[in-house]
Amino acid sequence: MKILSINAGSSSLKYTLFEMPEEKVLVSGVFERIGMDKSMYSIKINGEKQVIETPLKDHKQAFEILINELIKNNIVESLDEIKGIGHRVAHGGSYFDKTVVVDEDVISKVEELIALAPLHNGPAVTGIRAAQAVIPNAVNTVVFDTAFHQTMSEENYLYAVPYEWCKDYKIRRYGMHGTSHKYVASYANKLLGRMDTKLITCHIGNGASISAVKDGKCINTSMGLTPNAGLIMGTRSGDIDASIVPYMMKQMNLSPDEIDTILNKKSGLLGISGVSSDSRDIEEGIYAGNERCVLAQKMYVRRIIDYIAKYYVELEGCDAIIFTAGVGENSIHTRKEVVNGLSVLGVKLDEEANNCRGKVQKISTDDSSIPVYVIPTDEELMIARDTFNLI
Ligand code: ADP
């Protein structure tokens, strides 16, 4: 059965077509600059990638082009072979604790949550509508970044603000990257050979979050109402004293949108280093002796260690620590500093094993108190699996 994984942004559409249940990737790519000038799309078949420049009016046209490509390249003979389309949706609020089949009620709930994820939920609905129009016989599903975290207890998801804020304004911790945390947690359980595990999953990319996962269920996570909570990220501050917000708004005469932009787009590694949000540039800066890069990296690593320590205590132990996403999969330097910072817990790095990028690898020594793994995430596959299972 062929299942399409879709991740729609306001001007982009990422896609991967899987043969399920074999989990074989048939085609993948991305449409970019939809509705803008210089639009283009990429298509990768059997490891060969082509980039084609063409006007892209809207998401519907992107789907039409995709279908033509699939037929032209003999990937499908007819549209009807695509039985399911799984759409990534950032925010499911408290409505959704799992992947669901799309109907009008689901769409209206996703739309209702646009205020909590303005850059993501709106485009996701656009993607769903376009898929429905172009591939009318497929079952559409929505896979939420927040769903995996819905198992958190009230004491973990509430903020200590007036209790009514949660009910009246939906102010609570929702968490993000749930599809990724779920994927690597289930992969780790396979590696460990059991389900009754205590895991700390570290999704460290440009956006970053850490989860505490017990017996396959999330019990706590570092992102909050929005993605700007918890860890220091590429451009996001993560946790700060909430009163900094009104104080700086008054000091600099900033509007709510302006302070939001500063805390989401001009803070984090970029804000402290003044150089870049990209951990590769920060590493280069460190080697070149840039003190602000050294400082940014120290703060970044400190915060990761703090969250791992916090969840170690909350889980009352840990069976594995997992690194994933851009930095977690590729930054030998950051992993080394984090693992060395956990030495008080008896965690030990295997330097040679850590010298790896983008592959499943145990990076701790055999006498480490907790095994540490790199597990590349695969959110597209998780979306396809959920969609296949629902169908
Ligand atoms: P996003 O949150 O945008 O999905 P990714 O998970 O793709 O982010 O991570 C992107 C980040 O991964 C980059 O900004 C960079 O900091 C980091 N990264 C990628 N490759 C490397 C590398 N070889 N060494 C260190 N960091 C890397």
XYZ file of C-alpha atoms and ligand atoms in Angstrom:
418
model
C 0.000 0.000 0.000
C 1.330 3.445 -0.900
C 1.210 6.124 1.784
C 2.214 9.744 1.356
C 3.722 11.753 4.247
C 3.140 15.475 3.954
C 4.607 18.397 5.873
C 3.106 21.658 4.602
C 4.541 25.070 5.463
C 3.144 28.413 4.372
C 5.256 28.391 1.193
C 6.595 24.843 1.176
C 5.414 21.255 0.904
C 7.678 18.361 1.901
C 6.631 14.925 0.771
C 7.734 11.304 1.023
C 5.931 8.411 -0.632
C 6.306 5.066 1.152
C 5.489 1.506 0.191
C 3.935 0.102 3.357
C 4.283 -2.018 5.411
C 7.754 -2.530 3.895
C 8.578 1.077 4.879
C 10.386 1.570 1.579
C 10.852 5.174 0.448
C 9.741 5.422 -3.195
C 10.065 9.168 -3.737
C 10.805 12.201 -1.607
C 11.284 15.910 -2.116
C 10.095 19.382 -1.385
C 8.185 22.143 -3.143
C 9.571 25.541 -2.215
C 8.571 29.192 -2.566
C 4.958 28.275 -3.355
C 3.045 31.419 -4.333
C 6.287 33.380 -4.709
C 8.714 34.087 -7.532
C 11.579 31.662 -8.275
C 9.579 28.673 -7.054
C 10.930 25.169 -7.531
C 10.628 21.573 -6.452
C 12.938 18.665 -5.881
C 12.263 15.006 -6.498
C 14.502 12.162 -5.366
C 14.054 8.694 -6.845
C 16.498 5.834 -6.192
C 18.977 8.269 -4.652
C 18.943 10.560 -7.698
C 17.744 14.065 -7.002
C 16.445 16.485 -9.577
C 15.592 20.143 -8.955
C 13.063 21.737 -11.263
C 12.262 25.438 -11.412
C 8.647 26.159 -12.260
C 5.900 28.566 -11.206
C 3.911 27.204 -8.246
C 0.646 29.071 -7.753
C -0.539 27.222 -4.662
C -0.353 23.947 -2.720
C -2.989 22.364 -4.963
C -0.794 22.887 -7.989
C 2.136 21.356 -6.080
C 0.059 18.197 -5.512
C -0.927 18.107 -9.196
C 2.723 18.324 -10.246
C 3.646 15.631 -7.742
C 1.020 13.257 -9.152
C 2.204 13.901 -12.711
C 5.775 13.142 -11.661
C 4.723 9.903 -9.945
C 2.885 8.738 -13.061
C 5.616 9.939 -15.457
C 8.288 8.066 -13.483
C 6.180 4.878 -13.287
C 5.985 5.072 -9.483
C 2.203 4.768 -9.652
C -0.101 3.892 -12.533
C -3.101 5.699 -11.129
C -3.968 7.996 -8.273
C -5.993 5.291 -6.578
C -2.817 3.479 -5.581
C -2.206 6.156 -2.948
C -4.449 4.895 -0.174
C -3.438 7.253 2.605
C -1.988 10.724 3.125
C -0.606 11.597 6.561
C -0.289 15.311 7.303
C 2.033 16.676 9.948
C 0.234 19.195 12.152
C 2.153 21.132 14.793
C -0.559 21.763 17.349
C -3.353 19.439 18.410
C -4.016 21.251 21.692
C -5.766 19.068 24.281
C -8.091 17.677 21.598
C -5.816 15.069 20.089
C -3.719 12.440 21.838
C -3.178 10.371 18.693
C -3.267 10.410 14.919
C -6.818 10.677 13.562
C -8.606 10.459 10.229
C -9.491 13.887 8.839
C -13.106 15.042 8.826
C -14.634 18.507 8.971
C -14.720 18.464 12.784
C -10.982 17.666 12.899
C -10.230 20.461 10.435
C -12.218 23.000 12.446
C -10.322 22.012 15.632
C -6.970 22.360 13.827
C -8.123 25.780 12.608
C -9.250 26.760 16.104
C -5.668 26.110 17.289
C -4.072 28.404 14.683
C -3.590 31.053 17.383
C -1.261 28.664 19.261
C 0.780 27.734 16.158
C 0.224 30.488 13.603
C 3.079 29.493 11.304
C 2.118 25.822 11.159
C -1.533 24.929 11.684
C -2.860 27.240 8.942
C -0.558 25.852 6.233
C -1.365 22.285 7.380
C -5.050 22.900 6.650
C -4.101 24.323 3.250
C -2.151 21.111 2.585
C -5.078 18.897 3.651
C -7.552 20.789 1.442
C -5.175 20.555 -1.521
C -4.660 16.808 -1.008
C -8.420 16.242 -0.768
C -8.951 18.135 -4.011
C -6.230 16.394 -6.030
C -6.311 12.853 -4.576
C -9.999 12.527 -3.614
C -10.089 8.789 -2.887
C -7.244 8.691 -0.353
C -7.829 8.685 3.396
C -6.247 11.778 4.969
C -4.900 11.636 8.513
C -3.415 14.268 10.809
C -0.365 13.469 12.909
C 0.222 15.965 15.700
C 3.562 17.110 17.144
C 1.797 17.528 20.479
C -0.081 14.198 20.620
C 2.699 12.089 22.154
C 2.911 14.501 25.096
C -0.760 14.279 26.005
C 0.047 11.536 28.546
C 1.720 14.089 30.867
C 0.092 14.458 34.277
C -1.694 17.665 35.249
C 1.073 18.558 37.693
C 3.564 18.439 34.812
C 1.542 20.229 32.161
C 0.116 23.067 34.270
C 1.927 26.340 34.834
C 1.657 27.942 38.268
C -0.504 30.770 36.952
C -4.196 31.324 37.810
C -5.790 27.909 37.424
C -8.552 29.310 35.192
C -6.009 30.327 32.527
C -5.730 26.707 31.465
C -9.480 26.267 31.105
C -10.306 29.698 29.690
C -7.223 30.367 27.533
C -5.703 26.865 27.024
C -2.509 27.970 28.790
C -0.570 24.778 29.574
C 2.447 22.787 28.489
C 1.773 20.894 25.254
C 5.276 20.032 24.055
C 6.420 19.606 20.453
C 8.518 17.193 18.321
C 6.265 14.422 19.665
C 6.477 12.379 16.468
C 10.265 12.391 16.721
C 10.375 11.586 20.459
C 7.931 8.737 19.866
C 9.946 7.374 16.938
C 13.316 7.324 18.719
C 11.775 6.025 21.968
C 10.217 3.091 20.141
C 13.495 2.477 18.288
C 15.387 2.498 21.599
C 12.918 0.035 23.098
C 13.640 -2.287 20.192
C 17.383 -1.926 20.817
C 16.876 -2.616 24.529
C 14.555 -5.514 23.763
C 11.724 -4.427 26.074
C 8.946 -1.887 26.474
C 9.108 -1.205 30.230
C 11.882 1.360 29.950
C 12.819 4.779 31.295
C 14.201 6.894 28.459
C 15.442 10.437 28.049
C 15.073 11.461 24.410
C 17.021 14.535 23.285
C 15.756 16.022 19.991
C 18.455 18.652 19.458
C 18.084 20.416 16.132
C 17.613 24.061 15.315
C 14.531 23.677 17.495
C 15.233 21.443 20.463
C 13.382 19.565 23.171
C 13.971 16.771 25.658
C 11.377 14.267 26.863
C 11.136 11.826 29.732
C 9.505 8.652 28.402
C 8.359 5.849 30.722
C 7.084 2.557 29.286
C 6.715 4.209 25.875
C 4.649 7.137 27.227
C 5.758 10.717 27.643
C 5.700 11.869 31.283
C 7.408 15.229 30.801
C 8.867 17.395 28.051
C 10.787 20.642 27.871
C 8.763 22.627 25.320
C 5.656 24.346 26.600
C 2.622 26.227 25.333
C 4.815 27.138 22.376
C 8.178 25.814 21.158
C 9.995 28.624 22.974
C 10.448 26.834 26.278
C 13.066 24.596 27.819
C 16.377 24.304 25.998
C 18.446 27.066 24.457
C 17.972 26.664 20.696
C 19.419 28.076 17.473
C 17.480 31.320 17.742
C 15.095 30.710 20.678
C 15.838 31.683 24.252
C 14.128 28.683 25.851
C 13.308 29.109 29.572
C 13.692 32.660 30.867
C 12.274 34.619 33.791
C 8.773 35.515 32.518
C 9.040 39.028 33.936
C 11.860 39.840 31.517
C 9.134 40.121 28.860
C 7.116 43.066 30.257
C 10.300 44.661 31.623
C 12.043 44.734 28.235
C 8.843 45.753 26.454
C 8.790 48.864 28.641
C 12.552 49.501 28.417
C 12.719 49.260 24.614
C 9.147 50.278 23.847
C 8.517 46.962 22.100
C 5.182 45.603 20.926
C 4.131 42.022 21.838
C 5.020 40.888 18.307
C 8.433 42.556 18.462
C 9.447 40.930 21.747
C 8.104 37.604 20.494
C 10.304 37.906 17.391
C 13.383 38.731 19.476
C 12.849 35.778 21.819
C 12.120 33.335 18.979
C 14.366 34.527 16.162
C 17.199 36.583 17.663
C 18.026 34.780 20.882
C 19.541 31.385 21.700
C 22.917 30.533 20.153
C 22.544 33.449 17.744
C 21.705 35.966 20.462
C 24.576 35.028 22.766
C 27.257 34.400 20.112
C 26.257 37.256 17.805
C 27.615 34.951 15.071
C 25.121 32.276 14.044
C 22.281 29.998 15.065
C 24.008 27.028 13.467
C 26.019 24.839 15.797
C 28.590 24.211 13.026
C 29.374 27.945 12.929
C 29.523 28.064 16.724
C 32.049 25.198 16.701
C 34.134 27.023 14.096
C 33.967 30.158 16.240
C 35.156 28.196 19.261
C 38.150 26.839 17.326
C 38.898 30.367 16.113
C 38.930 31.596 19.720
C 35.670 33.585 19.650
C 34.763 33.972 23.330
C 31.087 34.628 22.720
C 30.845 31.343 20.801
C 32.554 29.585 23.725
C 30.032 31.170 26.102
C 27.020 30.322 23.897
C 28.098 26.679 23.665
C 28.652 26.460 27.445
C 25.153 27.791 28.130
C 23.624 25.546 25.455
C 25.242 22.397 26.808
C 24.534 23.347 30.440
C 20.804 23.566 29.728
C 20.754 20.145 28.029
C 22.561 18.586 31.009
C 20.139 20.285 33.427
C 17.115 18.782 31.679
C 18.640 15.307 31.477
C 19.448 15.479 35.213
C 15.938 16.691 36.019
C 14.302 13.870 34.064
C 16.725 11.292 35.487
C 15.413 12.193 38.936
C 11.795 12.295 37.793
C 12.065 8.904 36.061
C 13.927 7.517 39.125
C 16.701 6.266 36.881
C 17.211 5.860 33.181
C 17.703 2.921 30.806
C 18.980 4.975 27.855
C 19.703 8.521 26.765
C 19.043 9.152 23.077
C 20.379 11.925 20.841
C 18.576 12.794 17.635
C 17.916 15.639 15.082
C 20.499 17.878 13.373
C 22.809 18.571 16.318
C 22.091 15.328 18.182
C 22.845 13.216 15.118
C 25.831 15.181 13.856
C 27.589 17.252 16.488
C 30.328 15.060 17.931
C 31.468 18.070 19.964
C 28.115 18.826 21.629
C 27.393 15.155 22.425
C 30.821 14.822 24.007
C 30.319 17.866 26.231
C 26.833 16.752 27.297
C 27.866 13.179 28.108
C 30.994 14.321 29.957
C 28.788 16.693 31.956
C 26.817 13.672 33.171
C 29.867 11.869 34.595
C 28.617 12.355 38.150
C 25.849 9.887 37.245
C 28.414 7.368 36.003
C 27.685 8.011 32.306
C 30.816 7.429 30.203
C 31.467 8.365 26.601
C 33.166 6.021 24.148
C 35.140 8.662 22.224
C 35.736 6.455 19.226
C 32.106 5.366 18.922
C 31.019 9.000 19.306
C 33.017 9.878 16.205
C 29.951 9.238 14.021
C 27.276 11.165 12.182
C 23.729 10.385 11.146
C 23.589 6.669 11.982
C 22.350 4.468 14.793
C 25.249 4.072 17.198
C 25.837 3.368 20.879
C 28.261 6.087 21.996
C 28.759 5.105 25.652
C 31.275 2.608 27.028
C 30.133 -0.812 28.172
C 30.682 0.170 31.811
C 28.646 3.394 31.463
C 25.839 3.499 34.077
C 23.394 4.481 31.320
C 23.784 3.541 27.641
C 23.750 6.519 25.304
C 22.613 6.161 21.696
C 22.482 8.245 18.549
C 19.256 7.375 16.709
C 18.481 9.402 13.556
C 14.880 10.525 13.672
C 12.401 9.791 10.889
C 9.241 11.793 11.365
C 8.033 11.050 7.821
C 8.174 7.313 8.455
C 6.349 7.718 11.774
C 3.600 9.660 9.950
C 3.365 6.917 7.314
C 3.255 4.184 9.983
C 0.469 5.895 11.921
C -1.500 6.470 8.718
C -1.010 2.886 7.538
C -2.070 1.523 10.932
C -5.206 3.700 10.957
C -6.222 2.593 7.488
P 15.104 21.831 12.499
O 14.769 22.134 13.930
O 15.111 23.026 11.617
O 14.376 20.624 11.943
P 17.464 20.127 12.232
O 17.079 18.989 13.124
O 17.504 19.898 10.771
O 16.639 21.425 12.572
O 18.902 20.632 12.727
C 19.576 21.651 12.054
C 20.809 21.998 12.843
O 21.653 20.850 12.988
C 21.687 23.030 12.186
O 21.259 24.328 12.457
C 23.026 22.741 12.821
O 23.120 23.508 14.015
C 22.980 21.289 13.206
N 23.914 20.461 12.406
C 23.700 19.878 11.207
N 24.808 19.227 10.789
C 25.745 19.395 11.736
C 27.125 18.974 11.908
N 27.738 18.240 10.999
N 27.756 19.360 13.041
C 27.150 20.110 13.971
N 25.877 20.537 13.876
C 25.188 20.188 12.788
